[in-house]
XYZ file of C-alpha atoms in Angstrom:
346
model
C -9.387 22.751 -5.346
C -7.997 25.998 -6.583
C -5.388 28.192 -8.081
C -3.138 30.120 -5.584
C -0.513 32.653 -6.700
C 2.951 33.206 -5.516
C 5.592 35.457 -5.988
C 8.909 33.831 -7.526
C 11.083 37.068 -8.513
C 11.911 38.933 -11.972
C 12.605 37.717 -15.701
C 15.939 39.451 -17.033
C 13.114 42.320 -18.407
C 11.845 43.340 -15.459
C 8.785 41.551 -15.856
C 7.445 40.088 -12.625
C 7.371 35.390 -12.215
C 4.696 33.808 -10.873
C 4.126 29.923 -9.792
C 0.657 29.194 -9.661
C -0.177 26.645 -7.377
C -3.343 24.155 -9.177
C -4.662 21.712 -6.326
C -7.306 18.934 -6.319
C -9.027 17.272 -3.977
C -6.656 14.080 -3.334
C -4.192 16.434 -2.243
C -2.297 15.897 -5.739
C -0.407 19.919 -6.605
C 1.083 21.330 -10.061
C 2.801 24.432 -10.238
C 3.519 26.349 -13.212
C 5.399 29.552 -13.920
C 4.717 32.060 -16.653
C 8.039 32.223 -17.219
C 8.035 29.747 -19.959
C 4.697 28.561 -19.267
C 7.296 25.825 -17.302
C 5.687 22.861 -15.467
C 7.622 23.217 -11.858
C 6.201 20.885 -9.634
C 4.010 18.056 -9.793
C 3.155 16.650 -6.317
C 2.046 13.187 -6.519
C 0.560 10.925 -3.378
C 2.126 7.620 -2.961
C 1.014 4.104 -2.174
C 2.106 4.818 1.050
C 0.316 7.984 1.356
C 3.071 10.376 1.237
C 3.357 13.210 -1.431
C 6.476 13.780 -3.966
C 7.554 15.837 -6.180
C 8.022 13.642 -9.089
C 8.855 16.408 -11.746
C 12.568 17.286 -12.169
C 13.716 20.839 -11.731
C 15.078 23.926 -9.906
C 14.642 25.773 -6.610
C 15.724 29.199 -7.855
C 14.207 31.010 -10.760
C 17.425 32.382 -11.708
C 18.011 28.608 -12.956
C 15.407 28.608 -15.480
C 16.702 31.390 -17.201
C 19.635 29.022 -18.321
C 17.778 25.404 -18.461
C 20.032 24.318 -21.174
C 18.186 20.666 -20.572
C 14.496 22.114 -20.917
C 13.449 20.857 -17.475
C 9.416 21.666 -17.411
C 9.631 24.089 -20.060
C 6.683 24.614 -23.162
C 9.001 24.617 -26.294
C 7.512 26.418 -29.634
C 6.839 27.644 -31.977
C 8.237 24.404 -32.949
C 10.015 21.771 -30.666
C 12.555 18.942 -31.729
C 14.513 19.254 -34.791
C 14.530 20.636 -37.767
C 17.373 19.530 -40.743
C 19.722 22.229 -41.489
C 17.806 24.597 -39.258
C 15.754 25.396 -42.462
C 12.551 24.596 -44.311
C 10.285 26.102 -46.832
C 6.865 26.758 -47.442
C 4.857 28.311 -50.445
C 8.129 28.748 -51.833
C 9.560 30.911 -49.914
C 12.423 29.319 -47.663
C 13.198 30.880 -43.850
C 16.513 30.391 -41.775
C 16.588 29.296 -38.179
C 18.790 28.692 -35.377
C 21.487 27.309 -36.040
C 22.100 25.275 -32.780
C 22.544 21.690 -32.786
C 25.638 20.640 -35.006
C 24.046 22.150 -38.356
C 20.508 21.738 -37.470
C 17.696 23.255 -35.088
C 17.012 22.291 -31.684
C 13.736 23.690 -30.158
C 13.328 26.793 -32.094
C 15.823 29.130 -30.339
C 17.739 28.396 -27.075
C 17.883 32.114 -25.917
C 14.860 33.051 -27.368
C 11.654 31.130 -28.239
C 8.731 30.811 -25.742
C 10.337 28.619 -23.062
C 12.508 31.652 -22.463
C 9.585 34.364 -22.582
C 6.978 35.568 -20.202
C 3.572 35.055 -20.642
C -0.307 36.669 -19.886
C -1.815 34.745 -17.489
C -5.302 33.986 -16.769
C -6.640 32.074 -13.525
C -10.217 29.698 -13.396
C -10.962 27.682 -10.591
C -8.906 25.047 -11.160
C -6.838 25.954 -14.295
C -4.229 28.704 -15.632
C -4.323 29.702 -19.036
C -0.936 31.338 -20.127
C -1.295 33.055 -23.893
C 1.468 34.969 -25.982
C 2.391 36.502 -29.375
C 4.871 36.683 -31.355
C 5.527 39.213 -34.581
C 6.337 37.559 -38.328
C 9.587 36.780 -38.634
C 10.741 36.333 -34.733
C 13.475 33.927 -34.790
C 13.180 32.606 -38.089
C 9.309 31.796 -38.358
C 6.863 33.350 -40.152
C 3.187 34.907 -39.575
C 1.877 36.894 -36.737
C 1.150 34.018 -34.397
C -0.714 33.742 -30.903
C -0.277 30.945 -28.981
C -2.235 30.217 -25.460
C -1.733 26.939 -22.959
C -3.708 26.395 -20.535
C -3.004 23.770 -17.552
C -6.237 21.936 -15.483
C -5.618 19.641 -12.969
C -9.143 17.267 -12.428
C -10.082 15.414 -9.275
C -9.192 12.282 -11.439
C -5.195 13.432 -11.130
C -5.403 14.249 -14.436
C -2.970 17.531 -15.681
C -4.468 18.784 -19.242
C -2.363 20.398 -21.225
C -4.335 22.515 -24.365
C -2.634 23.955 -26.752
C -4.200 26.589 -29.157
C -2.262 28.930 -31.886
C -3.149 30.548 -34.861
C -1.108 33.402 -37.354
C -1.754 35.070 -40.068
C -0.040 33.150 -42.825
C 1.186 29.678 -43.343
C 4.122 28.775 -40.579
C 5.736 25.867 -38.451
C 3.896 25.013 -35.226
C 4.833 22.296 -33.132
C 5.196 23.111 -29.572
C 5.474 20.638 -26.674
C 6.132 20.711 -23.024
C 9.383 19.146 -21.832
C 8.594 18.217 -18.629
C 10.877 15.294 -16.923
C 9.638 12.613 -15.130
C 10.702 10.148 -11.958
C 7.328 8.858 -10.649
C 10.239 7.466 -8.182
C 10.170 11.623 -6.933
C 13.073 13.780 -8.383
C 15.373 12.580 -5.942
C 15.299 9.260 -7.228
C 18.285 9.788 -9.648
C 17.466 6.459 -11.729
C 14.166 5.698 -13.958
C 15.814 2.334 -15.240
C 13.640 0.287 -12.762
C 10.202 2.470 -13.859
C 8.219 0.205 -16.523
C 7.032 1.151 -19.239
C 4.082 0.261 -21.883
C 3.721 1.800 -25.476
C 0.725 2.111 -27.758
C 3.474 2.399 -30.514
C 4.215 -0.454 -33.026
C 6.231 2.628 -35.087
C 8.857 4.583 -34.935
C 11.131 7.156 -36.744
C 14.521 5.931 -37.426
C 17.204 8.734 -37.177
C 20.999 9.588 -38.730
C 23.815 11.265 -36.740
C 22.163 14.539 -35.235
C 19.298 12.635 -34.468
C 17.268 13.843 -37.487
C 14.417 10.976 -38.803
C 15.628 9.594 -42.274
C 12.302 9.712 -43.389
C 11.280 6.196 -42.623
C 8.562 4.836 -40.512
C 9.856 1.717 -39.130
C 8.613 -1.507 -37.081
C 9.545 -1.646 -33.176
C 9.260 -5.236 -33.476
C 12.301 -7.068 -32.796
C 13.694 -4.018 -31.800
C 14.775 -2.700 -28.252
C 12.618 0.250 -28.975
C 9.388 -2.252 -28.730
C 7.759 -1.229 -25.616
C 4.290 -2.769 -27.110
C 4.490 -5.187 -24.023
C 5.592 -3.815 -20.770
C 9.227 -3.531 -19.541
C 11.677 -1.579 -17.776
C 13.189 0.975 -19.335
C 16.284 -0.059 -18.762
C 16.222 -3.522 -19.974
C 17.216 -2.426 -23.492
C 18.233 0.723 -22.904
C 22.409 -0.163 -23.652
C 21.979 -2.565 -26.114
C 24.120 -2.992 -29.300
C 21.453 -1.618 -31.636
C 22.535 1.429 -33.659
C 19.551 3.432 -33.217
C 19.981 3.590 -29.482
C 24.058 4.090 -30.084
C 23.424 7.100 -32.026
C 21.620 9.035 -29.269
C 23.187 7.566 -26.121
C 19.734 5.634 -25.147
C 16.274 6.296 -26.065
C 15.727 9.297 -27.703
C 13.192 8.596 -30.594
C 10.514 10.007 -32.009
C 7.586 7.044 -31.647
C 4.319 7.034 -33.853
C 0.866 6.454 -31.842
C -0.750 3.936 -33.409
C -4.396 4.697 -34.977
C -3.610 8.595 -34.308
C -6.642 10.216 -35.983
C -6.423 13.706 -33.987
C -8.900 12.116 -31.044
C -7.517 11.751 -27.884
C -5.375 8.500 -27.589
C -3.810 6.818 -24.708
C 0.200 6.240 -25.922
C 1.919 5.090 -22.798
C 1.892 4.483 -19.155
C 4.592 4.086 -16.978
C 5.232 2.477 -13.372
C 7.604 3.115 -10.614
C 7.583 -0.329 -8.579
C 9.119 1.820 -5.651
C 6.269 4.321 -5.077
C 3.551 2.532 -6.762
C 2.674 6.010 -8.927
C 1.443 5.385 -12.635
C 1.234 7.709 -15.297
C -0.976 7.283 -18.171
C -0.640 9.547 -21.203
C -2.917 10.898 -23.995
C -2.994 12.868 -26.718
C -4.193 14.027 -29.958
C -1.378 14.555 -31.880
C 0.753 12.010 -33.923
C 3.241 11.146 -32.171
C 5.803 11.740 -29.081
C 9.355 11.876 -28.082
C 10.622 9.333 -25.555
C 13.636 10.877 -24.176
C 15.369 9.013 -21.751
C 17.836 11.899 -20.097
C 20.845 10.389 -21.115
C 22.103 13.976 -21.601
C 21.609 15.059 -18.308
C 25.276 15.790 -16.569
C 25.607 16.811 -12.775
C 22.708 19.490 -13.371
C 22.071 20.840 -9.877
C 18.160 20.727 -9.214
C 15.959 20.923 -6.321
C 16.513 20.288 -2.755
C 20.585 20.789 -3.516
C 19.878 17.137 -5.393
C 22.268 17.138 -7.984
C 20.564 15.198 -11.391
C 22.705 12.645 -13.071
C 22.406 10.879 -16.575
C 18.593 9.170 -16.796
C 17.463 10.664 -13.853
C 14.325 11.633 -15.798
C 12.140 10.641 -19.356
C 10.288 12.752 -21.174
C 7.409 11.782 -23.027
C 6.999 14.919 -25.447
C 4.227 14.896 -27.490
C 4.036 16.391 -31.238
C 4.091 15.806 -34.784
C 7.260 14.072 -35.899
C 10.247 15.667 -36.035
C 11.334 17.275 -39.333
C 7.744 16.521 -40.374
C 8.289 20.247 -42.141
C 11.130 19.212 -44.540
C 9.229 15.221 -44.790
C 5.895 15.205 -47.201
C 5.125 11.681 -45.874
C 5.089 12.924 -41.960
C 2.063 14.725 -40.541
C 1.637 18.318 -41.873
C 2.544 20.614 -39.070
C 1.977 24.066 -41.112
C -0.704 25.521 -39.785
C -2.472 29.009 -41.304
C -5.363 31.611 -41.813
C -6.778 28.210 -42.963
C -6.136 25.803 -40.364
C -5.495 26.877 -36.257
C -3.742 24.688 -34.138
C -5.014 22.740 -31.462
C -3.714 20.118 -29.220
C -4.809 18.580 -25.686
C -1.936 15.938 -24.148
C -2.917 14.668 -20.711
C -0.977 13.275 -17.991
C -2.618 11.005 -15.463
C -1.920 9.780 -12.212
C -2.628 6.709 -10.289
């Protein structure tokens, strides 16, 4: 086990890129950047006792300083959407980004912390990354700190906690955006990966992908992965919901959240034998199912194609700012934030 540091190049600034390389004892490797706090690498054993790179992303840092899909990236202050790229809070209301049709997409594409550098600390077997940002930087009020910090246990377990606080009441919702292919990134397809959800709820969206406000049933739905299927069973079927965001793309609702760690979903590749079992404190998560991903050249000159990945993005719902009945995701002087998600591997 251990943390070993390497030398990746320069951010636009100047400011010197690091992968740090986190390794266990059953050979099983993460690598993360503090550019972006980005998830780079996740090397998985197989079945067959080979090790794979089942994380989707780039070769050359230069890439990541574009990453117009999010590949591995920690998206804050506040990830997902937000309706007409405003909201309000103790009456006063603040503007964001204006940057997906007329709402907001992941806090700032150019310039929110997937796109920053951050202060890194290194423990045995974890890195912490931490960073601030001043009231008012892209849209969001409060002096905030924020700090992630990655450990990878014996068990193949990656832990990803989440800490920020600020000075007065604000949005904070970040997430990591890491895609999987427990297949290995070169896989191109996750159709054939199968999938289990501890989700019998879900939040319906409009055009733009923005939650109407309703939590719905799964049941008798394609999005009801309570029993275990493939992914791509459902995934093109004449249901509205999937029609309006090209496949899976939904914001699902853990059942029993009560901010203790809960197990939400695992997932199978029948080719490589890898599962990954996920947990979390927070609300809810994002199953994304890449359907947006276009010719996107990645790693090992592999060039990425439509559902060559899923995310499974953990946070509180989307829009819960601007929706009274979703989880509250203002946090204060009053009330820090803190999240753990964990990814597991078998």
């Amino acid at each position: 086990m251990g943390v070993k540091r390497e030398f990746l190049g320069e951010a636009n600034n100047g400011a010197p890129v690091y992968g740090y390389h986190i390794t266990n004892t059953n050979g099983m490797e993460v690598v993360v950047m503090n550019f972006g706090a980005t998830i780079k690498n996740i090397f998985v054993p197989t079945k067959d006792g080979e090790k794979i790179d089942v994380a989707l992303g780039y070769d050359d840092l230069s890439q990541y300083f574009t990453n117009d899909v999010f590949f591995g990236s920690t998206v804050g202050p506040s990830a997902n959407r937000v309706k007409d790229a405003k909201f309000t809070i103790d009456g006063q209301e603040y503007i964001l980004a204006i940057n997906d049709g007329a709402n907001n997409l992941h806090s700032d594409a150019n310039e929110g912390l997937h796109k920053r550098v951050w202060d890194t600390v290194e423990e045995e077997n974890s890195v912490t990354f931490s960073i601030k940002m001043e009231d008012g930087d892209i849209g969001f009020p409060g002096n905030k700190e924020f700090s992630l910090t990655y450990t990878l246990g014996d068990d193949n377990a990656l832990s990803l906690h989440y800490h920020a606080t600020s000075d007065a009441n604000t949005l904070i919702n970040p997430t990591n955006h890491v895609y999987f292919n427990l297949s290995g990134h070169k896989a191109q397809l996750i159709g054939d990966h199968v999938m289990q959800m501890n989700a019998s709820k879900y939040t319906p969206v409009v055009k733009g992908a923005i939650p109407t406000g309703e939590i719905a049933d799964v049941a008798g739905t394609p999005l009801d992965f309570t029993q275990a299927k493939p992914i791509g069973k459902d995934i093109d079927a004449d249901f509205e919901q999937l029609e309006l965001v090209g496949g899976y793309d939904h914001n699902f609702c853990i059942d029993n959240a009560d901010g203790t760690r809960r197990s939400f979903c695992d997932v199978t590749s029948p080719v490589t034998g890898i599962t990954l079992h996920c947990s979390t404190t927070l609300p809810g998560f994002q199953f994304y199912s890449g359907n947006f991903i276009n010719d996107v050249p990645g790693k090992e000159n592999v060039v990425y194609k439509k559902r060559s990945g899923f995310c499974l993005e953990t946070q509180f719902y989307p829009n819960s700012i601007n929706e009274p009945e979703f989880p509250d995701s203002v946090f204060g002087p009053n009330r820090e934030y803190d999240s753990i998600t964990v990814y597991q591997f078998s």
